[in-house]
Every structure is written in C-alpha cells, then in structure tokens.
mmCIF file of C-alpha atoms and ligand atoms in Angstrom:
data_model
loop_
_atom_site.group_PDB
_atom_site.id
_atom_site.type_symbol
_atom_site.label_atom_id
_atom_site.label_comp_id
_atom_site.label_asym_id
_atom_site.label_seq_id
_atom_site.Cartn_x
_atom_site.Cartn_y
_atom_site.Cartn_z
ATOM 1 C CA MET D 226 64.165 121.324 46.064
ATOM 2 C CA GLU D 227 64.130 119.751 49.496
ATOM 3 C CA GLU D 228 67.175 117.642 48.714
ATOM 4 C CA GLU D 229 68.949 120.556 47.172
ATOM 5 C CA LEU D 230 68.475 122.640 50.343
ATOM 6 C CA ILE D 231 69.774 119.887 52.563
ATOM 7 C CA GLY D 232 72.758 119.386 50.264
ATOM 8 C CA ILE D 233 73.503 123.109 50.493
ATOM 9 C CA LYS D 234 73.303 122.996 54.269
ATOM 10 C CA ASN D 235 75.713 120.081 54.513
ATOM 11 C CA SER D 236 78.320 121.418 52.166
ATOM 12 C CA ALA D 237 78.133 124.870 53.757
ATOM 13 C CA LEU D 238 78.622 123.466 57.256
ATOM 14 C CA SER D 239 81.626 121.396 56.309
ATOM 15 C CA LEU D 240 83.278 124.296 54.497
ATOM 16 C CA ILE D 241 82.633 126.578 57.479
ATOM 17 C CA LEU D 242 84.205 124.145 59.908
ATOM 18 C CA GLU D 243 87.164 123.623 57.614
ATOM 19 C CA SER D 244 87.935 127.320 57.232
ATOM 20 C CA THR D 245 91.155 128.116 59.032
ATOM 21 C CA ASP D 246 91.173 131.909 58.892
ATOM 22 C CA LEU D 247 88.716 134.762 58.719
ATOM 23 C CA LYS D 248 89.331 135.376 55.017
ATOM 24 C CA ASP D 249 88.472 131.806 54.226
ATOM 25 C CA LEU D 250 85.310 132.096 56.250
ATOM 26 C CA GLU D 251 84.277 135.320 54.487
ATOM 27 C CA GLU D 252 84.614 133.599 51.114
ATOM 28 C CA THR D 253 82.466 130.701 52.227
ATOM 29 C CA LYS D 254 79.848 133.127 53.501
ATOM 30 C CA LEU D 255 79.719 134.859 50.086
ATOM 31 C CA GLN D 256 79.557 131.532 48.302
ATOM 32 C CA PHE D 257 76.304 130.646 50.075
ATOM 33 C CA LEU D 258 74.694 133.789 51.402
ATOM 34 C CA GLY D 259 76.031 136.446 48.960
ATOM 35 C CA LYS D 260 73.776 138.091 46.313
ATOM 36 C CA SER D 261 74.435 135.318 43.856
ATOM 37 C CA GLY D 262 75.264 132.752 46.553
ATOM 38 C CA LYS D 263 73.940 129.203 46.247
ATOM 39 C CA LEU D 264 71.342 129.551 48.978
ATOM 40 C CA THR D 265 70.177 132.986 47.888
ATOM 41 C CA LEU D 266 69.537 131.731 44.350
ATOM 42 C CA THR D 267 67.728 128.626 45.554
ATOM 43 C CA ILE D 268 65.484 130.664 47.819
ATOM 44 C CA LYS D 269 64.521 132.827 44.857
ATOM 45 C CA GLU D 270 63.279 129.735 43.077
ATOM 46 C CA ILE D 271 60.784 128.915 45.823
ATOM 47 C CA THR D 272 58.191 130.864 43.841
ATOM 48 C CA THR D 273 58.229 128.072 41.283
ATOM 49 C CA VAL D 274 57.298 125.427 43.837
ATOM 50 C CA PRO D 275 53.654 124.264 43.676
ATOM 51 C CA ILE D 276 51.600 126.276 46.133
ATOM 52 C CA GLU D 277 50.710 123.380 48.437
ATOM 53 C CA LYS D 278 54.421 122.568 49.104
ATOM 54 C CA ARG D 279 55.633 126.127 49.203
ATOM 55 C CA LYS D 280 55.070 126.693 52.904
ATOM 56 C CA GLU D 281 56.975 123.564 53.922
ATOM 57 C CA ILE D 282 59.908 124.373 51.652
ATOM 58 C CA GLY D 283 59.891 127.944 52.912
ATOM 59 C CA ILE D 284 60.266 126.779 56.490
ATOM 60 C CA LEU D 285 63.089 124.423 55.518
ATOM 61 C CA ALA D 286 64.903 127.144 53.591
ATOM 62 C CA ASN D 287 64.643 129.463 56.561
ATOM 63 C CA ASP D 288 66.011 126.795 58.845
ATOM 64 C CA VAL D 289 68.951 126.125 56.511
ATOM 65 C CA LYS D 290 69.718 129.833 56.363
ATOM 66 C CA GLN D 291 69.673 130.234 60.138
ATOM 67 C CA THR D 292 71.840 127.172 60.671
ATOM 68 C CA ILE D 293 74.446 128.449 58.220
ATOM 69 C CA GLU D 294 74.419 131.930 59.746
ATOM 70 C CA GLN D 295 74.846 130.517 63.231
ATOM 71 C CA ALA D 296 77.703 128.253 62.163
ATOM 72 C CA ILE D 297 79.443 131.197 60.524
ATOM 73 C CA ALA D 298 79.031 133.280 63.692
ATOM 74 C CA ASP D 299 80.432 130.485 65.875
ATOM 75 C CA GLN D 300 83.372 129.861 63.615
ATOM 76 C CA PHE D 301 84.016 133.588 63.426
ATOM 77 C CA GLU D 302 84.245 133.791 67.191
ATOM 78 C CA MET D 303 86.502 130.753 67.375
ATOM 79 C CA LEU D 304 88.889 132.057 64.696
ATOM 80 C CA SER D 305 89.121 135.544 66.125
ATOM 81 C CA LYS D 306 89.897 134.200 69.600
ATOM 82 C CA LYS D 307 92.604 132.025 68.153
ATOM 83 C CA LYS D 308 94.068 135.013 66.390
ATOM 84 C CA LYS D 309 94.159 136.971 69.612
ATOM 85 C CA THR D 310 95.784 134.283 71.692
ATOM 86 C CA THR D 311 98.465 133.562 69.136
ATOM 87 C CA LEU D 312 99.312 137.204 69.227
ATOM 88 C CA ILE D 313 99.211 137.660 72.985
ATOM 89 C CA GLU D 314 100.378 134.337 74.346
ATOM 90 C CA LYS D 315 103.918 134.376 75.558
ATOM 91 C CA ILE D 316 105.503 131.893 77.871
ATOM 92 C CA ASP D 317 106.702 133.350 81.135
ATOM 93 C CA VAL D 318 109.465 130.967 82.084
ATOM 94 C CA THR D 319 109.592 132.349 85.614
ATOM 95 C CA ASN D 320 106.052 131.099 86.379
ATOM 96 C CA PRO D 321 105.921 128.152 88.765
ATOM 97 C CA GLY D 322 105.040 124.919 86.959
ATOM 98 C CA ILE D 323 101.849 122.923 87.413
ATOM 99 C CA LYS D 324 102.597 119.970 89.640
ATOM 100 C CA PRO D 325 101.187 116.740 88.228
ATOM 101 C CA GLU D 326 98.987 114.848 90.667
ATOM 102 C CA ILE D 327 100.758 111.875 92.150
ATOM 103 C CA GLY D 328 98.835 108.756 93.007
ATOM 104 C CA HIS D 329 99.737 106.206 95.650
ATOM 105 C CA LEU D 330 99.294 102.530 96.309
ATOM 106 C CA HIS D 331 95.993 101.332 97.736
ATOM 107 C CA LEU D 332 96.207 101.057 101.522
ATOM 108 C CA VAL D 333 95.763 97.302 101.412
ATOM 109 C CA THR D 334 98.662 97.016 98.963
ATOM 110 C CA GLN D 335 100.748 99.178 101.275
ATOM 111 C CA ALA D 336 99.953 96.836 104.167
ATOM 112 C CA ILE D 337 100.815 93.754 102.095
ATOM 113 C CA GLU D 338 104.202 95.228 101.218
ATOM 114 C CA GLU D 339 104.951 96.085 104.832
ATOM 115 C CA ILE D 340 103.926 92.647 106.082
ATOM 116 C CA THR D 341 106.100 91.015 103.423
ATOM 117 C CA ASP D 342 109.123 93.097 104.473
ATOM 118 C CA ILE D 343 108.644 92.197 108.120
ATOM 119 C CA PHE D 344 108.531 88.458 107.496
ATOM 120 C CA GLU D 345 111.268 88.418 104.875
ATOM 121 C CA LYS D 346 113.638 89.826 107.496
ATOM 122 C CA ILE D 347 113.297 86.611 109.499
ATOM 123 C CA GLY D 348 113.668 84.258 106.551
ATOM 124 C CA PHE D 349 110.105 83.760 105.332
ATOM 125 C CA GLU D 350 109.642 83.363 101.591
ATOM 126 C CA ARG D 351 106.618 84.969 99.967
ATOM 127 C CA VAL D 352 104.739 82.587 97.693
ATOM 128 C CA ARG D 353 101.552 82.723 95.630
ATOM 129 C CA TYR D 354 99.069 79.963 95.046
ATOM 130 C CA PRO D 355 95.887 79.764 92.931
ATOM 131 C CA GLU D 356 92.871 81.871 93.809
ATOM 132 C CA VAL D 357 90.666 79.224 92.251
ATOM 133 C CA GLU D 358 91.338 76.071 94.216
ATOM 134 C CA TRP D 359 90.267 72.493 94.704
ATOM 135 C CA ASP D 360 88.281 71.522 97.772
ATOM 136 C CA TYR D 361 91.106 69.083 98.480
ATOM 137 C CA TYR D 362 93.679 71.827 99.259
ATOM 138 C CA ALA D 363 91.283 74.071 101.163
ATOM 139 C CA PHE D 364 89.619 71.356 103.244
ATOM 140 C CA THR D 365 90.213 67.642 102.716
ATOM 141 C CA ALA D 366 94.000 67.722 102.938
ATOM 142 C CA LEU D 367 93.630 70.032 105.948
ATOM 143 C CA ASN D 368 92.036 67.258 107.967
ATOM 144 C CA PHE D 369 88.385 68.053 107.224
ATOM 145 C CA PRO D 370 86.597 64.719 106.835
ATOM 146 C CA GLN D 371 84.330 64.563 103.734
ATOM 147 C CA ASN D 372 81.117 66.534 104.332
ATOM 148 C CA HIS D 373 82.286 67.701 107.745
ATOM 149 C CA PRO D 374 80.110 70.603 108.930
ATOM 150 C CA ALA D 375 83.201 72.672 109.828
ATOM 151 C CA ARG D 376 83.452 73.403 106.085
ATOM 152 C CA ASP D 377 80.387 75.612 106.526
ATOM 153 C CA GLU D 378 82.366 78.009 108.703
ATOM 154 C CA TRP D 379 84.270 79.086 105.579
ATOM 155 C CA GLU D 380 81.159 80.114 103.601
ATOM 156 C CA THR D 381 82.720 78.932 100.398
ATOM 157 C CA PHE D 382 81.946 80.003 96.831
ATOM 158 C CA PHE D 383 81.743 77.058 94.460
ATOM 159 C CA VAL D 384 82.723 77.278 90.807
ATOM 160 C CA LYS D 385 80.355 75.681 88.312
ATOM 161 C CA SER D 386 82.651 73.168 86.726
ATOM 162 C CA GLN D 387 83.395 69.507 86.616
ATOM 163 C CA GLU D 388 84.668 67.910 89.779
ATOM 164 C CA ASN D 389 88.195 66.593 89.842
ATOM 165 C CA PRO D 390 88.009 62.842 90.624
ATOM 166 C CA LYS D 391 90.763 63.174 93.219
ATOM 167 C CA LYS D 392 90.557 66.798 94.348
ATOM 168 C CA GLY D 393 86.820 67.323 94.411
ATOM 169 C CA LYS D 394 84.934 70.526 93.721
ATOM 170 C CA MET D 395 86.407 73.695 92.313
ATOM 171 C CA ILE D 396 86.089 76.643 94.709
ATOM 172 C CA LEU D 397 87.350 80.175 95.278
ATOM 173 C CA THR D 398 90.081 80.026 97.926
ATOM 174 C CA PRO D 399 88.266 80.686 101.206
ATOM 175 C CA HIS D 400 91.484 80.948 103.238
ATOM 176 C CA THR D 401 95.209 81.031 102.604
ATOM 177 C CA SER D 402 95.650 77.757 104.504
ATOM 178 C CA SER D 403 95.213 75.937 101.172
ATOM 179 C CA GLY D 404 98.770 77.139 100.463
ATOM 180 C CA GLN D 405 100.078 74.966 103.303
ATOM 181 C CA ILE D 406 99.667 71.683 101.448
ATOM 182 C CA ARG D 407 100.769 73.203 98.142
ATOM 183 C CA GLU D 408 103.970 74.436 99.791
ATOM 184 C CA MET D 409 104.652 71.035 101.375
ATOM 185 C CA GLU D 410 104.161 69.429 97.957
ATOM 186 C CA ARG D 411 106.362 72.000 96.219
ATOM 187 C CA LYS D 412 109.267 72.053 98.566
ATOM 188 C CA GLY D 413 109.197 69.883 101.666
ATOM 189 C CA PRO D 414 110.931 70.821 104.942
ATOM 190 C CA PRO D 415 112.447 73.077 106.095
ATOM 191 C CA ILE D 416 109.619 75.498 105.211
ATOM 192 C CA ARG D 417 109.227 79.182 106.051
ATOM 193 C CA MET D 418 106.300 80.237 103.923
ATOM 194 C CA LEU D 419 104.416 83.510 103.723
ATOM 195 C CA ASN D 420 101.354 83.159 101.507
ATOM 196 C CA ILE D 421 99.458 86.411 101.020
ATOM 197 C CA ALA D 422 96.382 86.131 98.855
ATOM 198 C CA LYS D 423 92.871 87.180 98.082
ATOM 199 C CA CYS D 424 90.257 85.043 99.810
ATOM 200 C CA TYR D 425 86.572 84.777 99.045
ATOM 201 C CA ARG D 426 83.621 84.050 101.303
ATOM 202 C CA ARG D 427 79.885 84.484 100.957
ATOM 203 C CA GLN D 428 79.647 87.458 103.260
ATOM 204 C CA SER D 429 78.962 91.126 102.735
ATOM 205 C CA ASP D 430 78.112 93.517 105.541
ATOM 206 C CA VAL D 431 79.698 96.459 107.329
ATOM 207 C CA SER D 432 82.548 94.369 108.677
ATOM 208 C CA HIS D 433 82.912 91.830 105.845
ATOM 209 C CA THR D 434 83.632 92.011 102.145
ATOM 210 C CA PRO D 435 83.185 88.956 99.880
ATOM 211 C CA MET D 436 86.807 89.384 98.798
ATOM 212 C CA PHE D 437 89.481 90.087 101.401
ATOM 213 C CA HIS D 438 93.127 89.264 102.018
ATOM 214 C CA GLN D 439 94.880 86.915 104.392
ATOM 215 C CA PHE D 440 98.523 86.308 105.134
ATOM 216 C CA GLU D 441 99.463 82.822 106.111
ATOM 217 C CA GLY D 442 102.645 81.756 107.771
ATOM 218 C CA LEU D 443 103.864 78.180 107.794
ATOM 219 C CA VAL D 444 107.057 77.009 109.452
ATOM 220 C CA ILE D 445 108.067 73.356 109.359
ATOM 221 C CA ASP D 446 111.350 72.030 110.621
ATOM 222 C CA LYS D 447 112.781 69.722 113.257
ATOM 223 C CA ASP D 448 111.770 70.585 116.858
ATOM 224 C CA ILE D 449 109.463 73.472 116.078
ATOM 225 C CA SER D 450 107.335 74.263 119.137
ATOM 226 C CA ILE D 451 104.737 76.713 120.411
ATOM 227 C CA THR D 452 107.507 78.998 121.663
ATOM 228 C CA HIS D 453 108.564 79.575 118.042
ATOM 229 C CA LEU D 454 105.001 80.506 117.201
ATOM 230 C CA LYS D 455 104.748 82.857 120.164
ATOM 231 C CA GLY D 456 108.128 84.414 119.336
ATOM 232 C CA THR D 457 107.157 84.989 115.698
ATOM 233 C CA LEU D 458 103.833 86.480 116.748
ATOM 234 C CA GLU D 459 105.522 88.796 119.223
ATOM 235 C CA TYR D 460 108.077 89.866 116.578
ATOM 236 C CA PHE D 461 105.313 90.652 114.105
ATOM 237 C CA VAL D 462 103.224 92.561 116.619
ATOM 238 C CA LYS D 463 106.154 94.735 117.723
ATOM 239 C CA SER D 464 107.306 95.379 114.140
ATOM 240 C CA TYR D 465 103.922 96.116 112.643
ATOM 241 C CA PHE D 466 101.935 97.673 115.487
ATOM 242 C CA GLY D 467 104.685 99.218 117.612
ATOM 243 C CA LYS D 468 106.868 98.398 120.595
ATOM 244 C CA ASN D 469 104.242 98.980 123.272
ATOM 245 C CA ARG D 470 101.657 96.571 121.835
ATOM 246 C CA LYS D 471 101.349 93.130 123.434
ATOM 247 C CA SER D 472 100.071 89.791 122.138
ATOM 248 C CA ARG D 473 98.385 86.787 123.687
ATOM 249 C CA ILE D 474 97.129 83.395 122.516
ATOM 250 C CA ARG D 475 93.871 81.755 123.632
ATOM 251 C CA PRO D 476 92.811 78.121 123.130
ATOM 252 C CA TYR D 477 90.555 77.601 120.092
ATOM 253 C CA HIS D 478 89.675 74.962 117.535
ATOM 254 C CA PHE D 479 90.725 74.483 113.929
ATOM 255 C CA GLN D 480 90.648 71.174 112.055
ATOM 256 C CA PHE D 481 94.162 71.640 110.731
ATOM 257 C CA THR D 482 96.057 72.649 113.873
ATOM 258 C CA GLU D 483 96.458 70.992 117.247
ATOM 259 C CA PRO D 484 96.593 72.717 119.613
ATOM 260 C CA SER D 485 94.847 75.701 118.022
ATOM 261 C CA PHE D 486 94.795 79.292 119.162
ATOM 262 C CA GLU D 487 93.077 82.548 118.613
ATOM 263 C CA VAL D 488 95.565 85.391 118.645
ATOM 264 C CA ASP D 489 94.879 88.784 120.234
ATOM 265 C CA VAL D 490 96.777 92.072 120.174
ATOM 266 C CA SER D 491 96.445 94.762 122.819
ATOM 267 C CA CYS D 492 94.329 97.691 121.690
ATOM 268 C CA GLY D 493 96.251 100.756 120.525
ATOM 269 C CA VAL D 494 93.451 103.191 121.347
ATOM 270 C CA CYS D 495 93.134 102.420 125.093
ATOM 271 C CA ASN D 496 96.576 100.837 125.495
ATOM 272 C CA GLY D 497 95.092 97.490 126.456
ATOM 273 C CA GLU D 498 93.127 98.978 129.349
ATOM 274 C CA GLY D 499 89.642 98.594 127.873
ATOM 275 C CA ARG D 500 88.901 102.049 129.240
ATOM 276 C CA LEU D 501 89.882 105.498 128.092
ATOM 277 C CA LEU D 502 91.503 108.072 130.382
ATOM 278 C CA ASP D 503 88.096 109.556 131.244
ATOM 279 C CA GLY D 504 86.949 106.148 132.498
ATOM 280 C CA SER D 505 84.572 105.432 129.591
ATOM 281 C CA LYS D 506 84.694 102.067 127.795
ATOM 282 C CA CYS D 507 86.969 101.882 124.739
ATOM 283 C CA LYS D 508 84.745 101.721 121.662
ATOM 284 C CA LEU D 509 87.242 99.917 119.466
ATOM 285 C CA CYS D 510 88.032 96.889 121.638
ATOM 286 C CA LYS D 511 85.731 96.809 124.692
ATOM 287 C CA SER D 512 88.150 94.602 126.681
ATOM 288 C CA GLY D 513 91.644 95.875 125.916
ATOM 289 C CA TRP D 514 92.277 93.201 123.295
ATOM 290 C CA LEU D 515 91.597 92.936 119.560
ATOM 291 C CA GLU D 516 91.283 89.606 117.769
ATOM 292 C CA MET D 517 93.778 89.150 114.972
ATOM 293 C CA GLY D 518 93.059 85.609 113.740
ATOM 294 C CA GLY D 519 93.934 81.951 114.081
ATOM 295 C CA ALA D 520 97.123 79.984 114.628
ATOM 296 C CA GLY D 521 98.324 76.656 115.917
ATOM 297 C CA MET D 522 100.680 73.726 115.622
ATOM 298 C CA VAL D 523 100.269 71.915 112.305
ATOM 299 C CA HIS D 524 98.107 68.798 112.791
ATOM 300 C CA PRO D 525 100.010 65.526 112.149
ATOM 301 C CA ASN D 526 97.354 64.523 109.585
ATOM 302 C CA VAL D 527 98.069 67.696 107.638
ATOM 303 C CA LEU D 528 101.790 66.965 107.600
ATOM 304 C CA LYS D 529 100.959 63.486 106.330
ATOM 305 C CA SER D 530 98.737 64.891 103.556
ATOM 306 C CA GLY D 531 101.678 67.033 102.489
ATOM 307 C CA GLY D 532 103.982 64.024 102.434
ATOM 308 C CA ILE D 533 105.937 64.991 105.574
ATOM 309 C CA ASP D 534 106.680 62.548 108.383
ATOM 310 C CA PRO D 535 105.075 63.932 111.589
ATOM 311 C CA ASN D 536 107.475 61.887 113.689
ATOM 312 C CA LYS D 537 110.439 63.766 112.268
ATOM 313 C CA PHE D 538 109.023 67.233 111.710
ATOM 314 C CA THR D 539 106.694 69.628 113.475
ATOM 315 C CA GLY D 540 105.448 73.042 112.504
ATOM 316 C CA PHE D 541 103.269 75.999 113.271
ATOM 317 C CA ALA D 542 100.897 77.983 111.093
ATOM 318 C CA PHE D 543 98.942 81.189 111.360
ATOM 319 C CA GLY D 544 96.435 82.966 109.139
ATOM 320 C CA TRP D 545 95.553 86.586 109.744
ATOM 321 C CA GLY D 546 93.511 89.153 107.827
ATOM 322 C CA VAL D 547 95.333 91.983 106.055
ATOM 323 C CA GLU D 548 92.364 94.375 106.276
ATOM 324 C CA ARG D 549 91.969 93.419 109.912
ATOM 325 C CA VAL D 550 95.541 94.169 111.006
ATOM 326 C CA LEU D 551 95.431 97.393 109.039
ATOM 327 C CA MET D 552 92.341 98.619 110.894
ATOM 328 C CA MET D 553 93.797 97.467 114.205
ATOM 329 C CA ARG D 554 97.008 99.358 113.721
ATOM 330 C CA GLU D 555 95.462 102.623 112.670
ATOM 331 C CA GLY D 556 92.899 102.410 115.469
ATOM 332 C CA LEU D 557 90.420 102.899 112.653
ATOM 333 C CA GLU D 558 86.781 102.392 113.229
ATOM 334 C CA ILE D 559 85.658 102.358 109.616
ATOM 335 C CA ASP D 560 81.879 102.273 109.696
ATOM 336 C CA ASP D 561 81.781 100.140 106.611
ATOM 337 C CA LEU D 562 84.699 97.964 105.525
ATOM 338 C CA ARG D 563 83.266 97.881 102.013
ATOM 339 C CA LEU D 564 84.610 101.433 101.617
ATOM 340 C CA LEU D 565 88.032 99.900 101.086
ATOM 341 C CA TYR D 566 86.888 98.496 97.771
ATOM 342 C CA SER D 567 84.407 101.101 96.567
ATOM 343 C CA ASN D 568 87.059 103.176 94.744
ATOM 344 C CA ASP D 569 85.885 106.394 96.344
ATOM 345 C CA LEU D 570 88.807 108.815 96.072
ATOM 346 C CA ARG D 571 87.544 110.926 98.977
ATOM 347 C CA PHE D 572 88.221 107.896 101.174
ATOM 348 C CA LEU D 573 91.334 106.488 99.501
ATOM 349 C CA GLU D 574 93.187 109.803 99.352
ATOM 350 C CA GLN D 575 93.268 109.955 103.153
ATOM 351 C CA PHE D 576 95.844 107.185 103.354
HETATM 352 N N1 LIG I 962 92.636 79.548 108.028
HETATM 353 C C1 LIG I 962 92.112 80.007 109.280
HETATM 354 C C2 LIG I 962 90.958 80.992 109.003
HETATM 355 O O1 LIG I 962 90.751 81.373 107.886
HETATM 356 C C3 LIG I 962 93.156 80.691 110.112
HETATM 357 C C4 LIG I 962 94.281 79.778 110.539
HETATM 358 C C5 LIG I 962 95.422 79.655 109.769
HETATM 359 C C6 LIG I 962 94.181 79.068 111.717
HETATM 360 C C7 LIG I 962 96.467 78.821 110.177
HETATM 361 C C8 LIG I 962 95.204 78.242 112.128
HETATM 362 C C9 LIG I 962 96.322 78.126 111.375
HETATM 363 O O2 LIG I 962 90.232 81.376 109.880
#
C-alpha cells in the first residue's frame, strides 16, 4: 500500500506539471481525486490494512493528498496567469527600448593600450616574452653574478621544476628586464623594444600585489646616449601625464645599467610644489615628485650577454610600473592597490 501511494503521488505530480491548459489539469484532478479517482479508491482500502500499520499509512495517504492538491493549485495559478497575459500582452512599438549594459576594458588594460600607442608613435615595437622564465634571462644575463644578494631585491617566485643546466632555475618573471636579452637574441641592433608584461613578486600589502605589470623600453643603436633616454622620458611624461608635468632623473643602482637612474615625475595634485594652495603638505607626493621607476644605460656586460658588441653599440633601458603610472596620472590615492584585482564592480565601474 505504501508503494502504491508513492507511485500515485509521482504519476500525479508529473501529469500535473505536464498539463498545458486548464482543461487538461481538470481531467488530471478527476483522475486522482474524483469519486472514483485512483487516490480516492486507494484511501478507501485503508480499512483493510492491519490495525498496527493503519495509522502510518493514513498519515502517508493524507500527505499524498495534500501534495497533489497543492500542486494542482499551483499549476492552476500558473496556467490562468499565462492565459491572461497571452490575451492582454501587446507590444507597444513606441516604447523606448531597454538599453543593454555595456562593459568596458579593465583600467589596467586601458593604460596598457595607451602606453603602447604612445611608444609606437616613436618607433617602438611591442613584444611579448614568457611569463615563466629562466633565472638566466631575469638575472644572470643581466650582470647578476651567481648568488648575488641583489637577486633578493626582486622577491622572486620559484617554480618547482628541474633546473636547466645552462639557464638555471625556473621562475615567474619578476621584471620585464628579462625581455632585454631575449630581444637582443631575437633581433640584434637596432632595437626599439616595448615589452609590457605581467610580473610576479612575493609581496602583498596595500601598495603591492603579487602580480603587477611593467613596461620596459630598450633602445640599442650606434651612439645612443643619456640625452636619448631623457628625451624619451620627457616625451612619455608629456604624452601620458599632460603638458605641464615635468620629469627628472636621480642617480641610483641597478646591476644591468650603468649609470643607473631613478625616474621621477612632478606631482599632478600639487603641481610639483609639495604643498597645496592652503599651505598644507600634499598627501600624494610629500615633496612635489612621484617615483616612476628605474632606467639607465645598458651595461656593457648585458650587451655582451645578448651577443652585441659594446664597442660598437650603446643603449638605454627603462622599466616602469603600469599600475604605478596609472595611479600617478589620476592623482589617485587608492587605499589598497589590491582593489584593482578584486573584481569588485563598484570599484571597476568608476573608470
Ligand atoms: N627592472 C627594474 C625593476 O624592476 C627597472 C629597470 C628597468 C631599471 C630597466 C633599469 C633599467 O625595478
């Protein structure tokens, strides 16, 4: 009897859901709940069930009945609504349409495209090199002696894999400078390379994300000097940040450039003054200048690693952060840089 009741419930429910009009539904209702309906007849037979099981079966039968009644009521409502709307619904062609939502590129992608355009105008060629690199390209060929502590400054991620006998450990590219040697190997001088790529370092706090982007410039030709570097820097600063922004270079140290510089851009919030009009200190820059990144003249040892004769050719290189220049241009003081990559639409839709 138990099985029979459950079988009735299942077949009733599927017929109810399948019914496509009210007439259909009425017939199904009769078939199960009518005077000689399947459920009605089965319930009558409960009197034949042994007394000790009767209560349990009674409860089940009741439950089956309620479920079927409820399903019929729901389906009834659904079908009658449908009937109404098909009767009433008319299309008013004069109504304004619903505008589909339009997305946009991520702000970092927008910056990458702009930077590419700026450099392509003066003959740079955008290239891409592996995100998973050999130590050789990121460090050794860039004039880092084996086990030199300067490697630590790049907080590198190592990949668990076999070492390459010639190129050493496998790593995640910690800076776009690894593209320098690859470009020299690929093409040789003259070179005007723009390598924009994801970089990875073991860092995560309000002003650092473990993955970020750099854009690296490399120019190698005969008689390239610091003035070319300064001119290119100035051109980029004016094109990307605006005509009234200034740039400056300060002495610094990198293994792969000599001399090396740190590059600054005048602050857009206080106009390079370090102070706002009311005399208070500028919160974004503190001194009137914002640090953009490193640059320098390519070290002769690096040219040699790339198979280029340093007596015939010279070059300059720079490597700047995409997220960094973006923040500097907008005068944005984002409390937490990790917001850029947290996929929060409330943030992303503002750009
Ligand atoms: N690769 C350096 C960094 O990540 C920047 C740099 C690039 C410096 C090219 C000099 C020349 O900090």
